[in-house]
Structure formats: C-alpha cells, structure tokens
mmCIF file with all atom_site columns, C-alpha atoms in Angstrom:
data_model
loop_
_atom_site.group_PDB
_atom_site.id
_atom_site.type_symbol
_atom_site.label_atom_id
_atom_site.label_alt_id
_atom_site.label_comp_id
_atom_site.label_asym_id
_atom_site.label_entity_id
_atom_site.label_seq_id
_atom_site.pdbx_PDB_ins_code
_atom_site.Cartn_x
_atom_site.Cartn_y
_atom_site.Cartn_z
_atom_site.occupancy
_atom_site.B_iso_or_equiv
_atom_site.pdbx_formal_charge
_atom_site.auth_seq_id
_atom_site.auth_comp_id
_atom_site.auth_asym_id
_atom_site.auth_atom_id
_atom_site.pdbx_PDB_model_num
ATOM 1  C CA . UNK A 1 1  ? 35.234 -89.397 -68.735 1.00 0.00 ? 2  UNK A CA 1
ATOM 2  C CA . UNK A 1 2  ? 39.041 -89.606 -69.155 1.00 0.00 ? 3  UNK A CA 1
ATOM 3  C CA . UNK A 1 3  ? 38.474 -90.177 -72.998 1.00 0.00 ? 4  UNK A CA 1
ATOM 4  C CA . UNK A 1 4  ? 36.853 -87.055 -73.227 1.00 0.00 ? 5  UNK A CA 1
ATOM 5  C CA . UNK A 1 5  ? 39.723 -85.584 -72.058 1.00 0.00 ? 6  UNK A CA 1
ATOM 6  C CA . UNK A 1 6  ? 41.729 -87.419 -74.272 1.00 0.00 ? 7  UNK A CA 1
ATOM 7  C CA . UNK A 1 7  ? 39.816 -86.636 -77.361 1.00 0.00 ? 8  UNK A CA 1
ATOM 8  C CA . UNK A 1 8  ? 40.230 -83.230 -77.439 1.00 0.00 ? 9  UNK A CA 1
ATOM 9  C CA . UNK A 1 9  ? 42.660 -81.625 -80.161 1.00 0.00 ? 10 UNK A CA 1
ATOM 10 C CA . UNK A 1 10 ? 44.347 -79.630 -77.348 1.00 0.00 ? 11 UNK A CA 1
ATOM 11 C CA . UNK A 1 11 ? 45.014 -81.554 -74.832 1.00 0.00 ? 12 UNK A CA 1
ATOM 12 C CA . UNK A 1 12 ? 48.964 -82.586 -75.759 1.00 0.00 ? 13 UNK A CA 1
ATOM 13 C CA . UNK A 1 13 ? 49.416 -78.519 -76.119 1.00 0.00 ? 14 UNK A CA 1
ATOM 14 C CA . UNK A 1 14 ? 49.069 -77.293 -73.038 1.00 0.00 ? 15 UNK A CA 1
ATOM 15 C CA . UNK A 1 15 ? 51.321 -79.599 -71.358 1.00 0.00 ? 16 UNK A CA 1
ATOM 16 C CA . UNK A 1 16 ? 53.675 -78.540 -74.259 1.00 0.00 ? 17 UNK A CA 1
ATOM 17 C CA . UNK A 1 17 ? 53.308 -74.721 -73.712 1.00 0.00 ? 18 UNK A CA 1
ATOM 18 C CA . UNK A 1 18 ? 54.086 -75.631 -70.603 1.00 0.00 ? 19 UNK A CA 1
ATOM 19 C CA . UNK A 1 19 ? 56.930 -77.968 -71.008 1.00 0.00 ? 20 UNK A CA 1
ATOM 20 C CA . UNK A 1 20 ? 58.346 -75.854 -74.199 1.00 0.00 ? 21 UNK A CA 1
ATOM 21 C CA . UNK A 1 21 ? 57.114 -72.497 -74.364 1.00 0.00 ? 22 UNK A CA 1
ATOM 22 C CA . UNK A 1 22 ? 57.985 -71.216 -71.110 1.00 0.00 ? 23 UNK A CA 1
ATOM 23 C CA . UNK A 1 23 ? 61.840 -72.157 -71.711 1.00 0.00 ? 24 UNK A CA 1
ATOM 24 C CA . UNK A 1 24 ? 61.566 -68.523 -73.639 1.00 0.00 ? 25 UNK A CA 1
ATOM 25 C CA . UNK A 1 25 ? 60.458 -66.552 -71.053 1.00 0.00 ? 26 UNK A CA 1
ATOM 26 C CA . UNK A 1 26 ? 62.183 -67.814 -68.547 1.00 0.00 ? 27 UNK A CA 1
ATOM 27 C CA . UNK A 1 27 ? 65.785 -67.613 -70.091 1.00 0.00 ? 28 UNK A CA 1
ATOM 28 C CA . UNK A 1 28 ? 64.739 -63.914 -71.497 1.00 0.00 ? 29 UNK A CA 1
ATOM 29 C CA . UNK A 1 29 ? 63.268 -63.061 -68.022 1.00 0.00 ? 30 UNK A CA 1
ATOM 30 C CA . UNK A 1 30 ? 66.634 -63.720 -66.548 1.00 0.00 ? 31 UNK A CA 1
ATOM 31 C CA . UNK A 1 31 ? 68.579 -61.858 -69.117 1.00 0.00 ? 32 UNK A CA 1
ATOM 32 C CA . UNK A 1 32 ? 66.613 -58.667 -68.549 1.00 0.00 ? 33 UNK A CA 1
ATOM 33 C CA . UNK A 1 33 ? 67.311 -59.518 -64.520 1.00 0.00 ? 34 UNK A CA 1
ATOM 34 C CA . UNK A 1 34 ? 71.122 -59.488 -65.934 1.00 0.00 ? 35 UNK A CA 1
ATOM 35 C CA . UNK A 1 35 ? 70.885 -56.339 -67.582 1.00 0.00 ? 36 UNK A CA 1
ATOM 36 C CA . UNK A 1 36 ? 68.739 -54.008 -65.255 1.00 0.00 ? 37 UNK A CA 1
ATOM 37 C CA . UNK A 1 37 ? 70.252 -55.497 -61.714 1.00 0.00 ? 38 UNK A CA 1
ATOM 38 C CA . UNK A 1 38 ? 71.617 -52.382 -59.887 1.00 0.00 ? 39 UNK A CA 1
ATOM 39 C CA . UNK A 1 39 ? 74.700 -54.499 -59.104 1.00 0.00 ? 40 UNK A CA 1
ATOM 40 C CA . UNK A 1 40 ? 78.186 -54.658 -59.923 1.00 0.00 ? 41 UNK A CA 1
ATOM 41 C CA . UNK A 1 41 ? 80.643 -56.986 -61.599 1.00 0.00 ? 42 UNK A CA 1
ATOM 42 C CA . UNK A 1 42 ? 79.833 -60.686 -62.396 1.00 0.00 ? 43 UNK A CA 1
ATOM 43 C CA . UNK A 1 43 ? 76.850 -60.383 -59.856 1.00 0.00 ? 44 UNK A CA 1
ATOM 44 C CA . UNK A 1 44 ? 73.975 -59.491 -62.488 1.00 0.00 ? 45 UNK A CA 1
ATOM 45 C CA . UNK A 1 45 ? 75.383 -62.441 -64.380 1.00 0.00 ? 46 UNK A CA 1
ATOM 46 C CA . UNK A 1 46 ? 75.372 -64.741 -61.638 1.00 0.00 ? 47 UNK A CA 1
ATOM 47 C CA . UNK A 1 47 ? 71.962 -63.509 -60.617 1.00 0.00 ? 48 UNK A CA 1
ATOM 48 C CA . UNK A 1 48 ? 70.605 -64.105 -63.970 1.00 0.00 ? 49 UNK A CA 1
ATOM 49 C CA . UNK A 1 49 ? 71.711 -67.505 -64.038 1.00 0.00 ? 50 UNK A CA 1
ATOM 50 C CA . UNK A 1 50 ? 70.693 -68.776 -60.866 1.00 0.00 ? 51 UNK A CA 1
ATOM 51 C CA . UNK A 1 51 ? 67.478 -67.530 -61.374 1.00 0.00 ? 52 UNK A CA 1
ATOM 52 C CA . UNK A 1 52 ? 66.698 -70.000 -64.728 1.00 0.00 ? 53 UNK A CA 1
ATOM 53 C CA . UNK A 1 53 ? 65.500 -72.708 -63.581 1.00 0.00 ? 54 UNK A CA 1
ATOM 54 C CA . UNK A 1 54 ? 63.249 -71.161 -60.681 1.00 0.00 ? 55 UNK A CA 1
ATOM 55 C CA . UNK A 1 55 ? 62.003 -68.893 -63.323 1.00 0.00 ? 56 UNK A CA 1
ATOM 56 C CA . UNK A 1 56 ? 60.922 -71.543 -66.004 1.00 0.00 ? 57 UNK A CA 1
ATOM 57 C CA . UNK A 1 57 ? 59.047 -73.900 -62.912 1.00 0.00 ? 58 UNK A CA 1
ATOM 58 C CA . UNK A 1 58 ? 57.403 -71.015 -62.188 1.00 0.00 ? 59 UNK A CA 1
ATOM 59 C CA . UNK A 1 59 ? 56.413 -70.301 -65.722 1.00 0.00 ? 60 UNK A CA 1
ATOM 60 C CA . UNK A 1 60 ? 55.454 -74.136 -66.548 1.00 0.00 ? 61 UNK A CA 1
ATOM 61 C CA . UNK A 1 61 ? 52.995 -73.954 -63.296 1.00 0.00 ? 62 UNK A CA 1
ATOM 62 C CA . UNK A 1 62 ? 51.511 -71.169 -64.623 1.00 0.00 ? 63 UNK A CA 1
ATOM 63 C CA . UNK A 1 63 ? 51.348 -72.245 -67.733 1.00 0.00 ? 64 UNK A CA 1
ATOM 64 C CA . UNK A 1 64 ? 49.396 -75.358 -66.742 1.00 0.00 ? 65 UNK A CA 1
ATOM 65 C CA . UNK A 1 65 ? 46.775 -73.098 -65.416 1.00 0.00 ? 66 UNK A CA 1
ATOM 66 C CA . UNK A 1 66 ? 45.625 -71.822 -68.439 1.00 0.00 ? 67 UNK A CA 1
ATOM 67 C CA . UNK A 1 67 ? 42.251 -72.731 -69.814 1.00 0.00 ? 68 UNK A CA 1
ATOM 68 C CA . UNK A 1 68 ? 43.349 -73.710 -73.089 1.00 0.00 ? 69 UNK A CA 1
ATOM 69 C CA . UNK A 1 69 ? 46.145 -74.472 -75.086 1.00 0.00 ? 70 UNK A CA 1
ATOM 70 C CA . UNK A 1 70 ? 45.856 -71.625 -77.058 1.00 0.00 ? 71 UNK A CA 1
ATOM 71 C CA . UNK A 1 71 ? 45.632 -69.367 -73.867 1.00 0.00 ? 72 UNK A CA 1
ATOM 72 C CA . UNK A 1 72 ? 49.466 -71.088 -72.936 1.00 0.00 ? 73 UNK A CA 1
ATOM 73 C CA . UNK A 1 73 ? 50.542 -70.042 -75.898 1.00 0.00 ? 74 UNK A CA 1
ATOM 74 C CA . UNK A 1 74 ? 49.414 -67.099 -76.439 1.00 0.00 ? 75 UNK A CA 1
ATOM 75 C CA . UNK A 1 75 ? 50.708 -65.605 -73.012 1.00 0.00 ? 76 UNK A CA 1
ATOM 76 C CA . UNK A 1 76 ? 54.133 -67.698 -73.566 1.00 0.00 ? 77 UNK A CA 1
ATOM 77 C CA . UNK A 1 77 ? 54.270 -65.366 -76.855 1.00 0.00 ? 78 UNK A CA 1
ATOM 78 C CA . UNK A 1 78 ? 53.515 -62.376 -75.874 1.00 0.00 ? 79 UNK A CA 1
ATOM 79 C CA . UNK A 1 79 ? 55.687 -62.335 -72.660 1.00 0.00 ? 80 UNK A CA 1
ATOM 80 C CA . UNK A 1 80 ? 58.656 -63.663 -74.701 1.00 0.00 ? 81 UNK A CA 1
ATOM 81 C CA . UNK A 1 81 ? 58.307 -60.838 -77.380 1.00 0.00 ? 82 UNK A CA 1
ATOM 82 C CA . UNK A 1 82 ? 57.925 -58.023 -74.623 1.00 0.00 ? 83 UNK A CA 1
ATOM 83 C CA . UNK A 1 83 ? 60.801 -60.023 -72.886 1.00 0.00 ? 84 UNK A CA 1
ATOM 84 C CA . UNK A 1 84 ? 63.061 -60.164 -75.764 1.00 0.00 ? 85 UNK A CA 1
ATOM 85 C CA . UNK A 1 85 ? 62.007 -56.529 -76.815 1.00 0.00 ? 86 UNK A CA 1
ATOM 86 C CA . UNK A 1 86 ? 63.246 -55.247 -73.057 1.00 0.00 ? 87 UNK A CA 1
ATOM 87 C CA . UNK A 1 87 ? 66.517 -57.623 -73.527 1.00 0.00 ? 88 UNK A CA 1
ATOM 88 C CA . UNK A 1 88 ? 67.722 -56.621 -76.591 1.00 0.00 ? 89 UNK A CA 1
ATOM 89 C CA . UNK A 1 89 ? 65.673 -53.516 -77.578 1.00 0.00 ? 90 UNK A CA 1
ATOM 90 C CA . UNK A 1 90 ? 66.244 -50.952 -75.132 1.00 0.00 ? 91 UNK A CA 1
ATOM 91 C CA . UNK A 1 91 ? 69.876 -49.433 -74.868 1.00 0.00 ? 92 UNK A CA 1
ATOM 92 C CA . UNK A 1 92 ? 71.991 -49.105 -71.673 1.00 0.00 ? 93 UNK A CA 1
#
C-alpha cells in the first residue's frame, strides 16, 4: 500500500507546495498586513513581521490538505498573484 503512494508522479509536490509555495503568500500576506494596518509609526512594520512565520505554518497546513499537488499549487498561485496585486498594485 505505501508503494502506491509512492508511485505516484505527485506525491513529492504537494509536500513541496507546501514546503515552498506558501513562503509567497505568506511573506506577501504580511506585507499587505503592513500596508493596510490602521496603525501608526513602525507598528504596521512590526506587525507585518511578526506575523511571517505564523502566516506561512498556517499556509503549509493548509497546503497539505489539498487533494492534489496541482490543487497546492494552484491555490499557492493564485493567492500570491491577488496578494502581490493588493501589495504593490493598489496606491495609498
């Protein structure tokens, strides 16, 4: 039974999307908690930061739900691009 597992083409690439893909989100998912934080001075910084590596653990447990490989990645992609297009895309 655990060869079958084995076998399959997608079975390093979940663990991968989970491991590699949700690094993305999670730092661009802090940035945006930077940028929009109704707070003021260094706080929104400091916020973002702390909030890393909470972010990506959450993201790789998630991420390890998926049904497939493809599924990780696919949702690691699109919340990065929406993430990145909120970060950088929208003026202040």
């Amino acid at each position: 039974m655990a060869s079958d597992r084995l076998a399959r083409p997608d079975a390093p690439l979940r663990p991968l999307a989970a491991l590699v893909g949700t690094l993305p989100v999670a730092v661009l998912a802090s940035a945006c908690v930077a940028r929009f934080a109704p707070l003021s001075g260094d706080t929104p910084s400091l916020l973002g930061f702390a909030l890393v590596v909470p972010l990506w653990v959450t993201a790789m447990c998630v991420a390890f739900l998926a049904r497939s490989a493809t599924r990780a990645w696919g949702v690691c992609a699109a919340l990065s691009a929406v993430l990145f297009a909120l970060a950088y895309g929208v003026p202040q």
